[in-house]
mmCIF file of C-alpha atoms in Angstrom:
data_model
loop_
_atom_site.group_PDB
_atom_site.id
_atom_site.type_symbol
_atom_site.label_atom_id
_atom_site.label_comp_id
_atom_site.label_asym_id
_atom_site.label_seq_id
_atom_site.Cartn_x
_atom_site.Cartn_y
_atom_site.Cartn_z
ATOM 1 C CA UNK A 1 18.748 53.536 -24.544
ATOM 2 C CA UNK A 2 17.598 55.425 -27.567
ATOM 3 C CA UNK A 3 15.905 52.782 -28.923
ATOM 4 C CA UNK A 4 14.355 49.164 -28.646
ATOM 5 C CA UNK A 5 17.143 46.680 -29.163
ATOM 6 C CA UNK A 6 16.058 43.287 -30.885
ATOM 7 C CA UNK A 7 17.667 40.366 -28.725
ATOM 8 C CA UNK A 8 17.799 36.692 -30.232
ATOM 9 C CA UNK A 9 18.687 33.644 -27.882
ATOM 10 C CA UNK A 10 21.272 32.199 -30.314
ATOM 11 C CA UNK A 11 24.477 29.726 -30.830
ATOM 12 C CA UNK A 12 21.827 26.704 -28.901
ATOM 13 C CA UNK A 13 23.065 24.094 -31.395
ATOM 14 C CA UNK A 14 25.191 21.237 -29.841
ATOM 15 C CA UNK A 15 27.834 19.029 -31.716
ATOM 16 C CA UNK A 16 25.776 16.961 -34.430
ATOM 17 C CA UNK A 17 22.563 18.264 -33.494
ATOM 18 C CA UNK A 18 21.451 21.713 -35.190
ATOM 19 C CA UNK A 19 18.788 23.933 -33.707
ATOM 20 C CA UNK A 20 17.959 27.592 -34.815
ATOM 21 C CA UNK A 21 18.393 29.602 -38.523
ATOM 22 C CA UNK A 22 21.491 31.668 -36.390
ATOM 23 C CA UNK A 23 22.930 32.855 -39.937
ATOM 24 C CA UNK A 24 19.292 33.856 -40.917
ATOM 25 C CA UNK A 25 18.420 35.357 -38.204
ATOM 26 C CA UNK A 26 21.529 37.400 -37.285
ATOM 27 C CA UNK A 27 20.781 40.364 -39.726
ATOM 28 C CA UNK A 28 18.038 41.591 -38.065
ATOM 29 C CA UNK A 29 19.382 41.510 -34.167
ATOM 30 C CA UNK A 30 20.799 44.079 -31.974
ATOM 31 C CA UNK A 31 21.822 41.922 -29.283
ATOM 32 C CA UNK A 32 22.593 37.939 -29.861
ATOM 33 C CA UNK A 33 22.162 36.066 -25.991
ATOM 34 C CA UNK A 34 24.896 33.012 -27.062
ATOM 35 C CA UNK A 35 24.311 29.961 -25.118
ATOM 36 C CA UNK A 36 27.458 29.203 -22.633
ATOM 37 C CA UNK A 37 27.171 25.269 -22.883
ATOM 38 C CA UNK A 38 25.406 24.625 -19.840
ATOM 39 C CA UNK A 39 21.675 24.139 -21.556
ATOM 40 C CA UNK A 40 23.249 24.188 -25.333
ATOM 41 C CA UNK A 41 26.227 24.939 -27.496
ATOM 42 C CA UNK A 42 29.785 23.507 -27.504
ATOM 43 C CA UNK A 43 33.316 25.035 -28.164
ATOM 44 C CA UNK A 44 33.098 24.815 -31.534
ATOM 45 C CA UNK A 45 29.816 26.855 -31.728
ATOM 46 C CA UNK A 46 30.074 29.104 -29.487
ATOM 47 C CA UNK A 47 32.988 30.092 -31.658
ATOM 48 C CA UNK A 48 31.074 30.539 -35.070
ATOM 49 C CA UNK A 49 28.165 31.997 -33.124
ATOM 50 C CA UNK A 50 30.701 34.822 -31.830
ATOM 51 C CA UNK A 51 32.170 35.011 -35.499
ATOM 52 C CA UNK A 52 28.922 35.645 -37.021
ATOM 53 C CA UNK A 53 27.913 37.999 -34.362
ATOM 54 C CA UNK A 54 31.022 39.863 -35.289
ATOM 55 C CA UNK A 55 30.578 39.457 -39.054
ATOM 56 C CA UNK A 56 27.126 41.636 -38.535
ATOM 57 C CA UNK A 57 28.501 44.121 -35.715
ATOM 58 C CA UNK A 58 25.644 42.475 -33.476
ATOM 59 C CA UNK A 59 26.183 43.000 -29.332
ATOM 60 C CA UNK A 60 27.276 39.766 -27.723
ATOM 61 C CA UNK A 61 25.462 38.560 -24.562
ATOM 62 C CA UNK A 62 26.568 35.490 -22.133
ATOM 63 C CA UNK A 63 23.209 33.464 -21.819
ATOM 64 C CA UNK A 64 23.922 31.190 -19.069
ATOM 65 C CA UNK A 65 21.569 28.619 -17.635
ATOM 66 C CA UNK A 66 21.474 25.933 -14.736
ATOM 67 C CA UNK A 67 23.531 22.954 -15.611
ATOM 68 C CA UNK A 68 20.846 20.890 -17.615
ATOM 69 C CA UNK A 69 21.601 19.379 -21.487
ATOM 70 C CA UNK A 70 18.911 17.195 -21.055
ATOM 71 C CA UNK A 71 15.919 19.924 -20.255
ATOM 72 C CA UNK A 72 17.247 22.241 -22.206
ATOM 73 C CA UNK A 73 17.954 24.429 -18.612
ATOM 74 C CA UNK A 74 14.086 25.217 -18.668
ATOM 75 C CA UNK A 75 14.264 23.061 -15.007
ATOM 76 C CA UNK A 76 14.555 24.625 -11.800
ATOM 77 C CA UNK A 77 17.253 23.642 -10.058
ATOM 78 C CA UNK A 78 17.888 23.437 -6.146
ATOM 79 C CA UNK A 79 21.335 25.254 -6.312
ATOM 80 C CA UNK A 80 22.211 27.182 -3.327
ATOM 81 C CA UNK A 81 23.549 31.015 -4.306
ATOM 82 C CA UNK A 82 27.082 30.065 -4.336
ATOM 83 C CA UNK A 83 26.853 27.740 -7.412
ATOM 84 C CA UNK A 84 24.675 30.199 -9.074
ATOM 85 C CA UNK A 85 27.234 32.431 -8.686
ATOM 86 C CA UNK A 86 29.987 30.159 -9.648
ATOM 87 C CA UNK A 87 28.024 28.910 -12.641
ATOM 88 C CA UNK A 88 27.694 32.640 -13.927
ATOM 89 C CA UNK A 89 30.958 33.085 -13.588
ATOM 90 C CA UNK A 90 31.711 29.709 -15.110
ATOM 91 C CA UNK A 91 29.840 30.192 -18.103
ATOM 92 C CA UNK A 92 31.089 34.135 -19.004
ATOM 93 C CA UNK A 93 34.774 33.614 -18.290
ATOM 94 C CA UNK A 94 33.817 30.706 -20.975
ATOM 95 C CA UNK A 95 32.320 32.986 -23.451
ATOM 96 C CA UNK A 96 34.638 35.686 -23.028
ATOM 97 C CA UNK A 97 37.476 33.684 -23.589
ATOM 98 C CA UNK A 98 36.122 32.501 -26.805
ATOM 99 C CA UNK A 99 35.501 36.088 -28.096
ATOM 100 C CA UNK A 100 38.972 37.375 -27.027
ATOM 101 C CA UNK A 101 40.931 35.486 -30.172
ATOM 102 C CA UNK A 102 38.075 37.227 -32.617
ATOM 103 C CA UNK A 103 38.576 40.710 -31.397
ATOM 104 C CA UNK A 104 35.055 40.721 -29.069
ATOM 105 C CA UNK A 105 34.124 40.686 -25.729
ATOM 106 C CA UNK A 106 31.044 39.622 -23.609
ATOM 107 C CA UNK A 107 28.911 42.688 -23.606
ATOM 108 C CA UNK A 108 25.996 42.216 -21.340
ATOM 109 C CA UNK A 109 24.429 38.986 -19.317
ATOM 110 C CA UNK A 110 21.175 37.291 -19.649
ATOM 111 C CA UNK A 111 20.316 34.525 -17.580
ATOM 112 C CA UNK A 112 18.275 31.424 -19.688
ATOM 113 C CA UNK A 113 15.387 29.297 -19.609
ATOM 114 C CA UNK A 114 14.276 28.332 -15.468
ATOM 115 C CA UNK A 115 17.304 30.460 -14.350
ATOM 116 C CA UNK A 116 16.156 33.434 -15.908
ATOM 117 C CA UNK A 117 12.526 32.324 -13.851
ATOM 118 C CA UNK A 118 13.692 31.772 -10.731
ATOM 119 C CA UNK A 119 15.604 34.764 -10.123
ATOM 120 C CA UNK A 120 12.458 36.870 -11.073
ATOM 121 C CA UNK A 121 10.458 35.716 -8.198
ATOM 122 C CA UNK A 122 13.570 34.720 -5.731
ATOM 123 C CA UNK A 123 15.904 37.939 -4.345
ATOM 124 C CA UNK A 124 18.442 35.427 -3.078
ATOM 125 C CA UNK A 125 18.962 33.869 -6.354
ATOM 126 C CA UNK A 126 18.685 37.113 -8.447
ATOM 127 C CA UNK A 127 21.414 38.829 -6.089
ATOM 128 C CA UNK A 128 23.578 35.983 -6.581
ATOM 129 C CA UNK A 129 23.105 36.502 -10.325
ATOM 130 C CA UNK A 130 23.702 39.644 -10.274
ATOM 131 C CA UNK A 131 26.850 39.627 -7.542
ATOM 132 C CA UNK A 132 28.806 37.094 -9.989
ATOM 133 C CA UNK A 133 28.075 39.831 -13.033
ATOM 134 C CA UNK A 134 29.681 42.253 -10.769
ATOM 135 C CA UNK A 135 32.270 40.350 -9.825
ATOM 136 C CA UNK A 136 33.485 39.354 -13.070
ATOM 137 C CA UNK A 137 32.991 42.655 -14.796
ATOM 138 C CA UNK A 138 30.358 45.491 -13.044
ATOM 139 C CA UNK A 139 30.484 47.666 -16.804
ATOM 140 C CA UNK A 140 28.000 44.589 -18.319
ATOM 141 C CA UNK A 141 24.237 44.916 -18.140
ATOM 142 C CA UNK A 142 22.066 42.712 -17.078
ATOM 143 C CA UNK A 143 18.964 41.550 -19.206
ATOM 144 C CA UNK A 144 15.982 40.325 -17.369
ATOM 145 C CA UNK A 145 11.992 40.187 -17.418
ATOM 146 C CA UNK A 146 9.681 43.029 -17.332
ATOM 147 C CA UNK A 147 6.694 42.892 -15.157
ATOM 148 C CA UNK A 148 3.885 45.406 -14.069
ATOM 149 C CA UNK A 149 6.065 45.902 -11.204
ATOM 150 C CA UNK A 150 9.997 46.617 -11.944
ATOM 151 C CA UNK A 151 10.636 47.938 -8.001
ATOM 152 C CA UNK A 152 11.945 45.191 -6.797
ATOM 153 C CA UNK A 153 14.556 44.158 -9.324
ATOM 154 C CA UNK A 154 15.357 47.569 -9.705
ATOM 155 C CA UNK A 155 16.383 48.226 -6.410
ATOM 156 C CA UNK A 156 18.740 45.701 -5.984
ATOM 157 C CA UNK A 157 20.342 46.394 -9.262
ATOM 158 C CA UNK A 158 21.099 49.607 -7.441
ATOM 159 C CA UNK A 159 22.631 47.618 -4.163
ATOM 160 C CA UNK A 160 25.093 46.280 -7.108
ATOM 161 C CA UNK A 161 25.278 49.152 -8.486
ATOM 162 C CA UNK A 162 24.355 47.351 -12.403
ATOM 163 C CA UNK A 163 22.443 48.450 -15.506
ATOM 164 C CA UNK A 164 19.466 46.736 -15.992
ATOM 165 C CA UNK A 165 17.951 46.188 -19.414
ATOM 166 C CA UNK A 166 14.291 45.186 -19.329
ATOM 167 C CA UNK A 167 13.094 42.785 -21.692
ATOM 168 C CA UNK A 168 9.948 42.125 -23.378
ATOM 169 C CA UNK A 169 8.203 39.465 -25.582
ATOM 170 C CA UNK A 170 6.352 40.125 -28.789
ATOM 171 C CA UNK A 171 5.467 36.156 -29.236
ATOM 172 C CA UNK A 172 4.079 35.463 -25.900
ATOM 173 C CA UNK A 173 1.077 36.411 -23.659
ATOM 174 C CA UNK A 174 1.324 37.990 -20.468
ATOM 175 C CA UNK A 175 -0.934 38.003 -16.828
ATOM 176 C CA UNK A 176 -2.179 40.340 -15.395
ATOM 177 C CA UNK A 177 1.113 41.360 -13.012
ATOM 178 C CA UNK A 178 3.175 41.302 -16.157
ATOM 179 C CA UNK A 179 4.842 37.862 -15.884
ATOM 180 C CA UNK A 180 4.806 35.358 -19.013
ATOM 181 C CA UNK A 181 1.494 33.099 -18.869
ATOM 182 C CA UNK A 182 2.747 29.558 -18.541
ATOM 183 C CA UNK A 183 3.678 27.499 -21.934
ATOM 184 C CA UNK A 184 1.420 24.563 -20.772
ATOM 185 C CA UNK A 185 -1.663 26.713 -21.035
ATOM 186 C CA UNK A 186 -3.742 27.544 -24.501
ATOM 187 C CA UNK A 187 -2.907 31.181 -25.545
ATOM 188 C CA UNK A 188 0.689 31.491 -23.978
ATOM 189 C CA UNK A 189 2.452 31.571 -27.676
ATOM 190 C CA UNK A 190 1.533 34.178 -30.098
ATOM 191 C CA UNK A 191 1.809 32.231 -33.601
ATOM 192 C CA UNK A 192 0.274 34.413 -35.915
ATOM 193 C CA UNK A 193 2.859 37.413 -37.755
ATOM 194 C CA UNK A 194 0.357 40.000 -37.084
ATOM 195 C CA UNK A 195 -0.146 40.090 -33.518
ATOM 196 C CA UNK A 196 3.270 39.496 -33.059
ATOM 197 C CA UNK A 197 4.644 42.387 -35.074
ATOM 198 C CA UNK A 198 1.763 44.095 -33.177
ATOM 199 C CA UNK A 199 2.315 43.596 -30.061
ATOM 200 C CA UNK A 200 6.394 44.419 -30.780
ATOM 201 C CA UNK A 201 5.526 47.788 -32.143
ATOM 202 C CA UNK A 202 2.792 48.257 -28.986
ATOM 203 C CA UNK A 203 6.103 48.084 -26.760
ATOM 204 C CA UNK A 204 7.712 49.940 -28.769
ATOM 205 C CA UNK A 205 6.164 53.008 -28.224
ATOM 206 C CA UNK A 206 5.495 52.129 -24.558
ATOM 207 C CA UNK A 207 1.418 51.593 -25.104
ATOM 208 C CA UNK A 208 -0.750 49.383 -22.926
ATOM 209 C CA UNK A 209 -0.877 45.317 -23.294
ATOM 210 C CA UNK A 210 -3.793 43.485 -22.771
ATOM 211 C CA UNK A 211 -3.266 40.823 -20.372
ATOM 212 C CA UNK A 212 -4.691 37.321 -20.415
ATOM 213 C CA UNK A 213 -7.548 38.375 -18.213
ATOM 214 C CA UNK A 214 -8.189 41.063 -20.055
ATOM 215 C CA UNK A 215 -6.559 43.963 -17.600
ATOM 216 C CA UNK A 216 -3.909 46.444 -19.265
ATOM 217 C CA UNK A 217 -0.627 46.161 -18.269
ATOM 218 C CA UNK A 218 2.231 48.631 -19.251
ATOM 219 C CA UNK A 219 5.817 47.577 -19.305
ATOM 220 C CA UNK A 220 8.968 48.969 -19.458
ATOM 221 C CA UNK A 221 11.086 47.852 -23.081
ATOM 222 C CA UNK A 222 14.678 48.476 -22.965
ATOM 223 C CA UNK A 223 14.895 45.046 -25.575
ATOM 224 C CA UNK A 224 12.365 42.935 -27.052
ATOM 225 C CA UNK A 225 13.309 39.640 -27.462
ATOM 226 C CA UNK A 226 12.409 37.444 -31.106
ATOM 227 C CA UNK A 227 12.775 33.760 -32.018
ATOM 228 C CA UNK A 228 14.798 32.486 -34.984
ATOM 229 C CA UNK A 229 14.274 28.855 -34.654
ATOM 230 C CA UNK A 230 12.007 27.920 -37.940
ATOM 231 C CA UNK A 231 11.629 29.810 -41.166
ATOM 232 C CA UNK A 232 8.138 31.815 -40.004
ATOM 233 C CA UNK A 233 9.974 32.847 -37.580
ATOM 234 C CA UNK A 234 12.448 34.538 -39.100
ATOM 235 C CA UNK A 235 9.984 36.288 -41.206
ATOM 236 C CA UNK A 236 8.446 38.055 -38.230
ATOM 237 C CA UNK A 237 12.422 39.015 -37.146
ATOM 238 C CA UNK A 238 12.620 40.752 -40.504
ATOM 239 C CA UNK A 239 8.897 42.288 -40.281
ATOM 240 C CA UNK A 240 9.451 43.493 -36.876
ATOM 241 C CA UNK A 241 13.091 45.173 -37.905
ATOM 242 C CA UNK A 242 11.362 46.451 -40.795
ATOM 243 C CA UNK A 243 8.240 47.863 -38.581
ATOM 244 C CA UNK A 244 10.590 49.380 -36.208
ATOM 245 C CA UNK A 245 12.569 51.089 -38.836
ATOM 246 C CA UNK A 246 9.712 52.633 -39.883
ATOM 247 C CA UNK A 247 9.034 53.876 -36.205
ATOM 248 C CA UNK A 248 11.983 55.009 -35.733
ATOM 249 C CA UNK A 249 11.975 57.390 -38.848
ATOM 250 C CA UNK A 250 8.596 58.637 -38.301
#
């Protein structure tokens, strides 16, 4: 990949209730991780999500999550790796079958909210993950977390035989092995626009983090993901697509 792709979890809105600036944010994206109605979304959404994704030529990713409206899929679930994999194939036949009347098609997988957790520090649910992805079709990537320590992962993505795109955060502290520090403790959300956009261009060009006990950490940055979900944070979308612009033309 030539260059850091901006990836937006998107489309989380679900009948009545709105949540995220989706047409504000879109612009500004590479890559738009559309909820599959498991932790968000509905028909109906999922369809104008894919629309506007189309409308601004922005990839479209599956972001399927444990079976949880209620939590939002950000709890773990005991689910043995058979209904993880039947879940994941659930939720992308779902999304793919709403992009197939617009002209699009699921491009690439990433897993949400305790999901996306629990297969970083659990082989048996991160093969299962990554079995239904080849299963349904072995050509899409799949998005995940980058730590100080990508071995792992990256091994069995081999056993599969998958691309693996390794995503960062410009909005949220990391420890010292390169895993996101915990939302219940002070410090784990960056809030202010300027170490944000700092920290997105520090990925960028592959530089050292400091980590919440003040070690350095380098990561790998395939994508760096951004939040759209209140009018600030749109503004540091558009200041970190402006900021890599200028990167990339330098």
């Amino acid at each position: 990949m030539n260059k850091l792709l901006l990836n937006c979890d998107i489309g989380e809105s679900f009948g009545a209730w709105s949540m995220g600036l989706d047409a504000e944010v879109m612009p500004y994206i590479d890559c738009a991780n559309i909820a599959t109605g498991f932790h968000a979304s509905d028909p109906g959404t999922m369809r104008k999500t894919v629309a506007l994704a189309a409308e601004h030529a922005v990839r479209i990713g599956a972001h399927p999550a444990y079976p949880d409206l209620v939590g939002f899929g950000r709890r773990s679930m005991a689910c043995s790796p058979q209904e993880v994999e039947d879940m994941l194939l659930y939720q992308i036949g779902a999304l793919d079958g709403i992009c197939r009347p617009l002209g699009q098609r699921v491009s690439y997988v990433k897993p949400h909210g305790a999901l996306y957790q629990d297969m970083m520090r659990d082989a048996a649910t991160l093969r299962a993950v990554m079995r239904a992805i080849t299963l349904y079709d072995a050509s899409l990537p799949l998005m995940l977390m980058s730590t100080a320590d990508n071995s792992g992962p990256q091994l069995i993505g081999e056993e599969f035989g998958l691309t693996l795109w390794y995503e960062t955060f410009a909005d949220r502290a990391y420890d010292a092995q390169g895993y996101l520090v915990s939302r219940k403790l002070p410090g784990a959300v960056h809030h202010d626009s300027e170490t944000i956009v700092g920290q997105a261009l520090t990925l960028a060009r592959g530089e050292p983090l400091r980590a919440s006990d003040g070690s350095s950490i380098r990561l790998t940055s395939d994508t760096l993901c951004v939040h759209g979900d209140n009018a600030s944070s749109v503004a540091a979308v558009r200041q970190i697509r402006e900021a890599l612009t200028r990167l990339e033309q330098a």
